[in-house]
XYZ file of C-alpha atoms in Angstrom:
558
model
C 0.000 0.000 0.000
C 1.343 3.426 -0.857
C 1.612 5.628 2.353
C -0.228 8.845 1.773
C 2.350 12.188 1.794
C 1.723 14.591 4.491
C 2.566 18.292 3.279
C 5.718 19.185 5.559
C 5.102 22.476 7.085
C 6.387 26.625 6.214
C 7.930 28.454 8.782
C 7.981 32.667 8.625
C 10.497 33.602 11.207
C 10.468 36.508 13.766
C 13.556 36.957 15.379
C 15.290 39.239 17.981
C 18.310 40.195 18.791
C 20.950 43.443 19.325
C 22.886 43.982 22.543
C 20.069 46.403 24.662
C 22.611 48.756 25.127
C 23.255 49.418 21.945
C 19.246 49.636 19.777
C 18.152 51.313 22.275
C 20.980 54.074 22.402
C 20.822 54.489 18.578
C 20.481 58.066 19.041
C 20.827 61.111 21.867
C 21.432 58.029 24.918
C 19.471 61.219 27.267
C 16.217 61.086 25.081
C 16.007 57.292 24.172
C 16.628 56.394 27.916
C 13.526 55.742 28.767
C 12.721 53.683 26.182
C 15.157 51.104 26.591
C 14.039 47.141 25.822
C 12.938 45.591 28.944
C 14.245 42.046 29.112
C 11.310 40.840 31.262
C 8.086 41.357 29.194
C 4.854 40.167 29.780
C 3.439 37.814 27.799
C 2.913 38.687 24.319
C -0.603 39.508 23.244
C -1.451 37.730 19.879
C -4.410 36.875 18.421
C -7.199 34.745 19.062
C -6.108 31.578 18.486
C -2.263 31.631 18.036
C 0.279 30.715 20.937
C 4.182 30.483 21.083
C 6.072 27.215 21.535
C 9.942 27.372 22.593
C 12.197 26.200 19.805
C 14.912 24.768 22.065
C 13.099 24.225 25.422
C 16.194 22.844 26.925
C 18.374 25.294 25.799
C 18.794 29.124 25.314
C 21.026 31.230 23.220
C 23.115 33.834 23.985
C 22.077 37.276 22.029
C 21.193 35.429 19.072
C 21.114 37.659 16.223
C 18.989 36.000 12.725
C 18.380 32.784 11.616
C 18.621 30.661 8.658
C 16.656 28.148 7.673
C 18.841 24.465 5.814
C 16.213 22.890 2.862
C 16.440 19.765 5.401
C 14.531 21.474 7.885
C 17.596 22.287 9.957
C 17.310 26.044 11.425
C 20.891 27.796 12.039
C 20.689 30.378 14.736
C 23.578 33.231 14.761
C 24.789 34.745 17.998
C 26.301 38.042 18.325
C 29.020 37.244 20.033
C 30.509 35.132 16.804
C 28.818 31.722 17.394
C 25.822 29.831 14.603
C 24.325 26.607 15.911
C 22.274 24.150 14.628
C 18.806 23.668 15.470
C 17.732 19.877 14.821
C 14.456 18.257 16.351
C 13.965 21.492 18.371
C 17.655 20.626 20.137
C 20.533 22.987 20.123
C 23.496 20.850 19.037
C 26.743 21.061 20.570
C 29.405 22.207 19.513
C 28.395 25.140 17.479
C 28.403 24.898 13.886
C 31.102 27.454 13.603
C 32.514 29.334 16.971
C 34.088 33.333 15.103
C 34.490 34.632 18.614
C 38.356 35.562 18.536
C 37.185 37.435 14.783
C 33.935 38.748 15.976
C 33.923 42.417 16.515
C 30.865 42.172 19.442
C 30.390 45.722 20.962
C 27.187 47.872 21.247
C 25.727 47.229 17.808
C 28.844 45.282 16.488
C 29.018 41.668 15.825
C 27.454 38.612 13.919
C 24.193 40.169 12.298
C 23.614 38.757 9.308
C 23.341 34.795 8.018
C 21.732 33.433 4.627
C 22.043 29.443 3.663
C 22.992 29.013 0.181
C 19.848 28.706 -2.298
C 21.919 25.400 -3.649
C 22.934 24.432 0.160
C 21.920 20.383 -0.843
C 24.769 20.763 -3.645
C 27.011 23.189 -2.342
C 26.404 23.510 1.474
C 27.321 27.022 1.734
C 26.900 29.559 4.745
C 26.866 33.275 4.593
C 27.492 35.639 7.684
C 27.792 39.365 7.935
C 29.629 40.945 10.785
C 31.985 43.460 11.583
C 35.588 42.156 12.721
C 38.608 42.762 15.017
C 41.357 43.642 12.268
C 44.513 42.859 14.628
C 43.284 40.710 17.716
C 43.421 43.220 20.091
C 39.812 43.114 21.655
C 39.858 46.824 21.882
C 35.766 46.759 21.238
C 35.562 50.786 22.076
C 37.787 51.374 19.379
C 36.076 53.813 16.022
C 38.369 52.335 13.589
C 36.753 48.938 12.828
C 35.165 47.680 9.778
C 32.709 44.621 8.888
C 33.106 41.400 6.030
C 31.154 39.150 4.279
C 32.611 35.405 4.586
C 31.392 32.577 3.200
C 31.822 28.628 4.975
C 30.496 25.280 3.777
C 29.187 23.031 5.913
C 31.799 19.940 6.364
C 30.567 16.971 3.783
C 31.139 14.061 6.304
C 29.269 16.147 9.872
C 26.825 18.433 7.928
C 26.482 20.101 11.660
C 30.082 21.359 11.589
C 31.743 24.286 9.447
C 34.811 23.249 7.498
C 37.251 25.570 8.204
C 39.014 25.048 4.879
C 36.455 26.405 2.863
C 36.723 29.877 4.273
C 36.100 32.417 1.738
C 36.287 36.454 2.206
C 33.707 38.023 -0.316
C 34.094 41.959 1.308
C 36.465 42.961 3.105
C 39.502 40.976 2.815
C 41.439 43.947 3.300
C 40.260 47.354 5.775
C 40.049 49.707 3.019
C 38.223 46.908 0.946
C 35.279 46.276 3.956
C 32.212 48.112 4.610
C 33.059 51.128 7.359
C 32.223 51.268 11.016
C 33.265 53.830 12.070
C 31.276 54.375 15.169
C 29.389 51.845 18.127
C 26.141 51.422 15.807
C 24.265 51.245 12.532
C 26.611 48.982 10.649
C 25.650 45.896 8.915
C 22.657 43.677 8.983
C 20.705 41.666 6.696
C 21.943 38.793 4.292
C 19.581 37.441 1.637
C 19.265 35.856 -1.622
C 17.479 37.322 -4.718
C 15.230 35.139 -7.273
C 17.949 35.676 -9.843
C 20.512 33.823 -7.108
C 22.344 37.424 -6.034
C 23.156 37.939 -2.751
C 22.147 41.344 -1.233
C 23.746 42.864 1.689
C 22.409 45.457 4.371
C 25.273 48.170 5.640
C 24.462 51.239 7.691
C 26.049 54.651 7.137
C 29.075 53.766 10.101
C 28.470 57.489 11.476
C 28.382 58.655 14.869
C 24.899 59.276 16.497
C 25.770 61.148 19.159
C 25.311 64.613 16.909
C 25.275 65.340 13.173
C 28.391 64.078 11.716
C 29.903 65.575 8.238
C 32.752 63.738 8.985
C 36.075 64.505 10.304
C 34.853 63.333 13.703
C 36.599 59.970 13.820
C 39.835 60.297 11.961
C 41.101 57.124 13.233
C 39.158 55.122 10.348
C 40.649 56.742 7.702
C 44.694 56.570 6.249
C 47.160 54.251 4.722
C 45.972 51.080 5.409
C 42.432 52.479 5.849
C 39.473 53.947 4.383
C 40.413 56.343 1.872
C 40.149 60.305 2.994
C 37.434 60.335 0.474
C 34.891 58.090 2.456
C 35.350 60.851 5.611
C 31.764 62.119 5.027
C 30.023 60.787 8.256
C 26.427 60.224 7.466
C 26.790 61.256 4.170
C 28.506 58.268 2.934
C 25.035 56.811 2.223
C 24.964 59.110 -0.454
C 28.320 58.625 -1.900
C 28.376 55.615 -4.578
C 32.403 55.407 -3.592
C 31.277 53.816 -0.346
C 29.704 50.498 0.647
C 28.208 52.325 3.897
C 24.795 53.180 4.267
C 23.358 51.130 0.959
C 21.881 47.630 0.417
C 24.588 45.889 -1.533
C 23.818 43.259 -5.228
C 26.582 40.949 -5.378
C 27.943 37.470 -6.930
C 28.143 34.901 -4.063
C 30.450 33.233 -5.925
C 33.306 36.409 -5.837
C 31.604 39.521 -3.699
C 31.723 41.647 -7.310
C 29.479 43.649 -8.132
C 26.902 42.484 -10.863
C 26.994 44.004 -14.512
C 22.915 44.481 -14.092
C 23.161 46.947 -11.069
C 22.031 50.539 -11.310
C 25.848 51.954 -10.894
C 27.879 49.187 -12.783
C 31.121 51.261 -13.754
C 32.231 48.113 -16.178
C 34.766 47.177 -12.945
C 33.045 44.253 -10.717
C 35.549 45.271 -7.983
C 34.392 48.813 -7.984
C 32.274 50.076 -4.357
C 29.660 51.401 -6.574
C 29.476 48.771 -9.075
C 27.789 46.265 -6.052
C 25.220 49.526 -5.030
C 21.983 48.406 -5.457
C 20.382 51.085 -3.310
C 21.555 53.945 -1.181
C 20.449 56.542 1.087
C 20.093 54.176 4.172
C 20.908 54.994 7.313
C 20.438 51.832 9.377
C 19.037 49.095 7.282
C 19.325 47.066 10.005
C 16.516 44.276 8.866
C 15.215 44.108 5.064
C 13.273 41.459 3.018
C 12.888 40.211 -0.706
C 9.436 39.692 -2.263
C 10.138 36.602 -4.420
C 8.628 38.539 -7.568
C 11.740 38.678 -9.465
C 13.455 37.258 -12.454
C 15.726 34.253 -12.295
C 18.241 35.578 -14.841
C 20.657 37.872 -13.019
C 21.182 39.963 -16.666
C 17.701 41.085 -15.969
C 18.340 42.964 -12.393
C 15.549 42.223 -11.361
C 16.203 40.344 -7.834
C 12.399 40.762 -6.224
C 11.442 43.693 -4.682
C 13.276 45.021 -1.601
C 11.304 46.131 1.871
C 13.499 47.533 4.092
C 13.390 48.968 7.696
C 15.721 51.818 8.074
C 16.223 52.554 12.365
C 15.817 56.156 11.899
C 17.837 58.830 14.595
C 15.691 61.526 16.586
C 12.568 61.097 15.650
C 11.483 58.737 12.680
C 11.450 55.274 11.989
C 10.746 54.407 7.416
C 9.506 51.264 5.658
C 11.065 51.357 2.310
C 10.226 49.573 -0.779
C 12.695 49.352 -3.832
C 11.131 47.943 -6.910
C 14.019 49.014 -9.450
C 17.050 49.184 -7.797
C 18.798 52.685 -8.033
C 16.886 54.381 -5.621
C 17.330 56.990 -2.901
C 16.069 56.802 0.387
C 17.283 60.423 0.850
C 19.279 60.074 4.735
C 20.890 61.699 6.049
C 19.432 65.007 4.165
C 15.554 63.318 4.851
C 14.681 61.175 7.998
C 11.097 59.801 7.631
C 8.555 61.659 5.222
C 10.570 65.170 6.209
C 13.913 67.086 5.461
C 16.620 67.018 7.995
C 17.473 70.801 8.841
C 20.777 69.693 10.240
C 22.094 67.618 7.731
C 20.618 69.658 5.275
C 22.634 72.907 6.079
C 26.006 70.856 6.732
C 28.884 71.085 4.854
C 30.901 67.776 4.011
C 33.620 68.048 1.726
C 31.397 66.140 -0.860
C 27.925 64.589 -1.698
C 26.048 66.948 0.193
C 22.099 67.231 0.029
C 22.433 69.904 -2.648
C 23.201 67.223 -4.834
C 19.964 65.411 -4.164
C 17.682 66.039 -6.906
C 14.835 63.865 -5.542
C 14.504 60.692 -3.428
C 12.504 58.152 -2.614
C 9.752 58.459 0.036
C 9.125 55.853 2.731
C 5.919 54.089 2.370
C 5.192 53.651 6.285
C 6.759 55.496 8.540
C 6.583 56.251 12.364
C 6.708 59.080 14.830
C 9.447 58.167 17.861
C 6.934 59.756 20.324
C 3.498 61.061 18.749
C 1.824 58.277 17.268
C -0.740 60.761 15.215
C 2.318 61.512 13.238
C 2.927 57.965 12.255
C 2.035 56.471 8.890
C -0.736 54.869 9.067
C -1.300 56.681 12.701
C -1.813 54.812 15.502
C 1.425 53.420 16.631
C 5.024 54.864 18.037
C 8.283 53.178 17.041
C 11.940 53.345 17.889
C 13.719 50.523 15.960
C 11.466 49.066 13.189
C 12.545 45.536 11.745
C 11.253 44.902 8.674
C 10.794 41.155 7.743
C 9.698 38.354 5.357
C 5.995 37.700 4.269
C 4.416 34.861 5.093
C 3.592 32.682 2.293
C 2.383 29.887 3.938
C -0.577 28.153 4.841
C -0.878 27.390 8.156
C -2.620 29.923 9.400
C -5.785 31.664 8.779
C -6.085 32.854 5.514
C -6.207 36.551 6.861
C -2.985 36.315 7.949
C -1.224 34.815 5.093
C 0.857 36.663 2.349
C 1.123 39.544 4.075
C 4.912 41.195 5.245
C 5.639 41.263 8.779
C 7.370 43.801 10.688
C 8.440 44.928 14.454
C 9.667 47.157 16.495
C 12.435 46.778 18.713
C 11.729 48.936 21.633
C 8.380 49.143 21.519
C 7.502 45.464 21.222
C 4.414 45.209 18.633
C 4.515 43.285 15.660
C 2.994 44.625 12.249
C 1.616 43.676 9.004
C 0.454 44.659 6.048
C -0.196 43.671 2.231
C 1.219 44.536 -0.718
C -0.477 44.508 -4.161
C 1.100 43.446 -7.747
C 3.024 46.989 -7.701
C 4.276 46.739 -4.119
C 2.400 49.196 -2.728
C 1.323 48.384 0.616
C -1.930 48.845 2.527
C -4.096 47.575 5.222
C -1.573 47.754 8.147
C -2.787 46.309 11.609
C -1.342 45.219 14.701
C -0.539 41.316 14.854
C 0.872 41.409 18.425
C 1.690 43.555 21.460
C 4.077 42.893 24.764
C 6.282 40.870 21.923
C 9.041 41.283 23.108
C 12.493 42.994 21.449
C 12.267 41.498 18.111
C 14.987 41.965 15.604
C 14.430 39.793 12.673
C 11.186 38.164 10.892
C 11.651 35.235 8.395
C 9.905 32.892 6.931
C 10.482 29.213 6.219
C 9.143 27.400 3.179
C 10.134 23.934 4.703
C 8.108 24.036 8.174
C 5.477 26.697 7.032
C 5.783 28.497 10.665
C 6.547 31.682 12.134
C 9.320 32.296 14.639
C 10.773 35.708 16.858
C 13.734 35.892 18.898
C 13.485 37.217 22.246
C 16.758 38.680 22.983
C 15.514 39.744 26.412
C 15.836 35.878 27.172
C 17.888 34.310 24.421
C 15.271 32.497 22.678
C 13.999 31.797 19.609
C 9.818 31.313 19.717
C 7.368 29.580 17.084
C 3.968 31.029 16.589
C 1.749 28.597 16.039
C -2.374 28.288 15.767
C -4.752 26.045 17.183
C -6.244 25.051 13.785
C -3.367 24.461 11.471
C -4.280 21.578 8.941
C -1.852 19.574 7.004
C -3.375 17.953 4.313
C -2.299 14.352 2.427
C -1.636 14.453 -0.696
C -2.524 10.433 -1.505
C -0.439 8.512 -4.145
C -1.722 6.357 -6.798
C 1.592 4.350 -8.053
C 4.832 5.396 -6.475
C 7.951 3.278 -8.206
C 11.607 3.256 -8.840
C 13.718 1.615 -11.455
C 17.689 1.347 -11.395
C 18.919 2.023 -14.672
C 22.970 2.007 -15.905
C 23.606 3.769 -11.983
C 20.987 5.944 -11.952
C 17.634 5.897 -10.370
C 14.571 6.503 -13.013
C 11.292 7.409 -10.428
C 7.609 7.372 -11.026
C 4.694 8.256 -9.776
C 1.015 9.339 -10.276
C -1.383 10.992 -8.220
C -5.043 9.005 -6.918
C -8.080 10.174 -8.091
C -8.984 14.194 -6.657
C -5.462 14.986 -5.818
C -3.433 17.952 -7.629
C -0.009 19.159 -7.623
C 1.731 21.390 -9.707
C 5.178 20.262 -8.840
C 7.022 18.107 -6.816
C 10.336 18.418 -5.043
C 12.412 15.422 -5.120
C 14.654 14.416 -1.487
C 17.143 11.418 -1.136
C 19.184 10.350 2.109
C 21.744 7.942 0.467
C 23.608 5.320 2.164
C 25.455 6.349 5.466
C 23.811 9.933 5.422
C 21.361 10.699 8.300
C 19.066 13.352 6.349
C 17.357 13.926 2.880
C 18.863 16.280 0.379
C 16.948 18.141 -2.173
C 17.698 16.553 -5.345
C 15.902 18.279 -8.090
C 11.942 18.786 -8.894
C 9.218 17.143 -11.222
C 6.312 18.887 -12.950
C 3.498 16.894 -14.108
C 2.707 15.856 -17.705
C -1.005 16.326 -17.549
C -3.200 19.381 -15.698
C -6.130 16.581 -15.319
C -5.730 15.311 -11.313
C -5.244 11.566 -10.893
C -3.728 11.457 -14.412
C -1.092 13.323 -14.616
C 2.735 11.509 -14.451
C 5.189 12.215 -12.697
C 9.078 11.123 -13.876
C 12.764 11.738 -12.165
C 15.705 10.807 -12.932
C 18.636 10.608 -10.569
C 21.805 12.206 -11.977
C 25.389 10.491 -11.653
C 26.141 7.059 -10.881
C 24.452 6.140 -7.334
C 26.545 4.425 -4.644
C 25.298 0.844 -3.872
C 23.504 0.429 -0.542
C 19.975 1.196 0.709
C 18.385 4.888 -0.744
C 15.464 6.488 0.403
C 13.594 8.919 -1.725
C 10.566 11.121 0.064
C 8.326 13.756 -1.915
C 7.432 17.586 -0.822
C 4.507 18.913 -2.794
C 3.934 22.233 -3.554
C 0.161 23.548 -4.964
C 0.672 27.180 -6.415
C -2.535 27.793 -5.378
C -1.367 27.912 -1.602
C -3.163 24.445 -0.780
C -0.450 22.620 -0.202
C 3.524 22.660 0.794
């Protein structure tokens, strides 16, 4: 008798996590006092229906940062401090997947921010992380001279749980003057993720001090032989200067860290800063997400649209959408939906706001302190966290492909939708008492959602009391060994539908299925249609398992 397939779960992830010294000081430490994260929050408020389960109920984590989510169902969980660990079977495995401490930069905003898994992770079994780094050892953390990388690690191909060291890769920042600037205690990288086309796309704050308005020249230290050039010594306003990384999301090659011949400010170089700009005029874009309504051809430049949370100074917090790539987002010359008299009248030596012919306007946007100011009114924010939508289906339909966002401070989770132009509308509150979320993300294998808590170093999934999985019943399953390869068949019984199947194997001596490829059916008619695989390469002898994930693109089914 064929076994009926149950539909494995989607999981959209909320996550937490910045030191609370250093979010909540993101600005004039004397005003934003009061508003500083408590670590002991009440019990979040959600609605009817939905409760939170403990990932790792044995187990916390200390400051983790983002997660990542393996095509296995394996979720990696960054730290701060320099450490990722695996998540299996809602256990924390020790030792930690890869341990960057003695690298790690970790001070006020510093550290491990950013991790993305490798669209091809079954083949190629690559991890990403973002994070500013200690260039000499030293562990001065107070120090204004620092700068952060993007590395690349794959996971070792006999303890998938373990980093090989020996695939280390630097993509940015191999050398200081060739890394993204930090030149002050916050806003300096973020967010990794992966574009439609298979680009990588990079988050980096403007690096500038936030204690007053900075035109640069106020931390000479990062600049020199050896350093950034004099030329990036702008302060804020390197988020308008296409020479720097700082203050711009960031299109590159995960293969090299070049810059992509499709993006806006391609000089013809790859290795050129402005040649990887995809965006600019960002002062903290701290957490972003990608609407997967892109192209799958990088030539096109067309990676999905971009909706990004930009932690704002005094008084403004922006939700920005980029549909093209090239736009402005206008800091430091606008904060929120108005001009910035101080950075407006400053003088750096170049790329000043007279030179900003027009920019971008947020789409939502919040008041720090006077919610009737806020767009749509209604709520106050301090750090807004921008993250994925959920596409998934296990929970009410009201609540599914819509984006979710956060703030930081105040604890409330967000959402809206967005229409076939990205325009979004309809926001409401999902959640209060939330806790100090930093990151939202969604899963496509476990079809949940999850937040960090930083307050108590854990990572939660949301979950509702009338999720349904539904089977997806087989007519004929079979497979056929042909000259070393594997031909598979299948149809589907009568009243079933899928559009397309994903294909897993766990070959001999492995302990977990790899994606393997996909099949489409032949026929549109259900209980007709045939299904065909065929394994590539010569298959080791021993005993193979081969498991089904079916995907409806009607939203039925994952």
């Amino acid at each position: 008798m064929i076994t009926p397939i149950r539909s494995p779960s989607c999981i959209l992830t909320l996550l937490l996590c910045l030191t609370q010294a250093s979010l909540a000081q993101d600005g004039d430490p004397s005003t934003n006092s009061p508003d500083e994260p408590d670590a002991s929050q009440a019990a979040a408020v959600l609605p009817t229906g939905f409760y939170l389960e403990d990932l790792t109920p044995s187990s916390s984590f200390s400051a983790p940062v983002a997660v990542a989510f393996a095509p296995d169902g394996r979720i990696f969980v960054a730290e701060q401090r320099g450490r990722v660990y695996v998540v299996e079977d809602d256990t924390k495995l020790e030792p930690p997947f890869l341990n960057l401490e003695s690298e790690v930069l970790n001070h006020w905003d510093r550290g491990l921010l950013g991790i993305a898994i490798d669209p091809n992770f079954a083949v190629n079994r690559y991890v990403y992380l973002l994070y500013t780094y200690d260039r000499d050892g030293s562990g001065d953390y107070q120090r204004q001279d620092a700068a952060a990388r993007l590395t690349r690690y794959a996971a070792d191909v006999n303890n998938g749980n373990l980093a090989d060291l020996s695939t280390r890769t630097v993509l940015i920042g191999t050398t200081f003057p060739e890394a993204i600037p930090s030149c002050y205690y916050s806003h300096t990288i973020g967010t990794l993720q992966f574009g439609t086309d298979g680009t990588l796309l990079v988050g980096a704050g403007d690096g500038a001090d936030f204690t007053t308005i900075d035109p640069g020249g106020l931390h000479p230290d990062c600049f020199g032989p050896g350093k950034f050039g004099g030329a990036e010594d702008v302060g804020a306003f390197r988020s308008q200067y296409l020479g720097s990384l700082a203050g711009k999301i960031l299109r590159v090659d995960p293969a090299t860290g070049l810059g992509i011949p499709s993006n806006p400010f391609f000089t013809g170089n790859a290795a050129d800063n402005q040649s990887r700009v995809w965006t600019r005029g960002l002062r903290n874009p701290f957490r972003f997400t990608l609407r997967r309504n892109g192209s799958t051809n990088p030539s096109d430049g067309n990676p999905g649209a971009l909706y990004i949370g930009d932690v704002g100074w005094n008084t403004w917090e922006d939700l920005n959408v980029s549909t093209t790539g090239g736009e402005n987002f206008g800091w430091p010359c606008y904060e929120g939906p108005n001009q910035h008299a101080g950075y407006q009248s400053a003088s750096p030596t170049h790329s000043d706001c007279t030179q900003l012919a027009s920019h971008t306007a947020p789409q939502l946007y919040w008041h720090h302190s006077n919610a009737s100011l806020s767009s749509p009114p209604g709520l106050q924010s301090r750090a807004v966290v921008v993250g994925d939508f959920y596409g998934g289906y296990k929970y009410p339909v009201e609540y599914r492909d819509r984006i979710y966002y956060a703030d930081y401070i105040k604890n409330w989770i967000g959402s809206a939708s967005a229409d076939g132009l990205d325009n979004l509308s309809d926001h409401q509150v999902f959640a209060t008492d939330a806790g100090n979320i930093v990151d939202v993300r969604y899963d496509s294998v476990s079809n949940y959602l999850y937040w960090v808590d930083f307050g108590i170093g854990k990572v939660m999934r949301l979950r509702h009391v009338d999720e349904v999985v539904l089977d997806i019943e087989l007519e004929t399953f079979t497979a056929v060994v042909r000259d070393g390869v594997v031909v598979l068949s299948w149809t589907l019984a009568a009243g079933a539908h899928a559009e397309e199947f994903t294909v897993e194997q766990r070959a001999p001596g492995r302990n977990r299925f790899e994606e393997i490829g996909s099949a489409t059916g032949q026929s549109a008619q259900p209980g007709v249609g045939d299904y065909v695989f065929v394994t590539g390469g010569d298959q080791p002898p021993g005993r193979h398992v081969f498991r089904l994930r079916q995907q409806s693109t009607s939203g039925d089914f994952s």
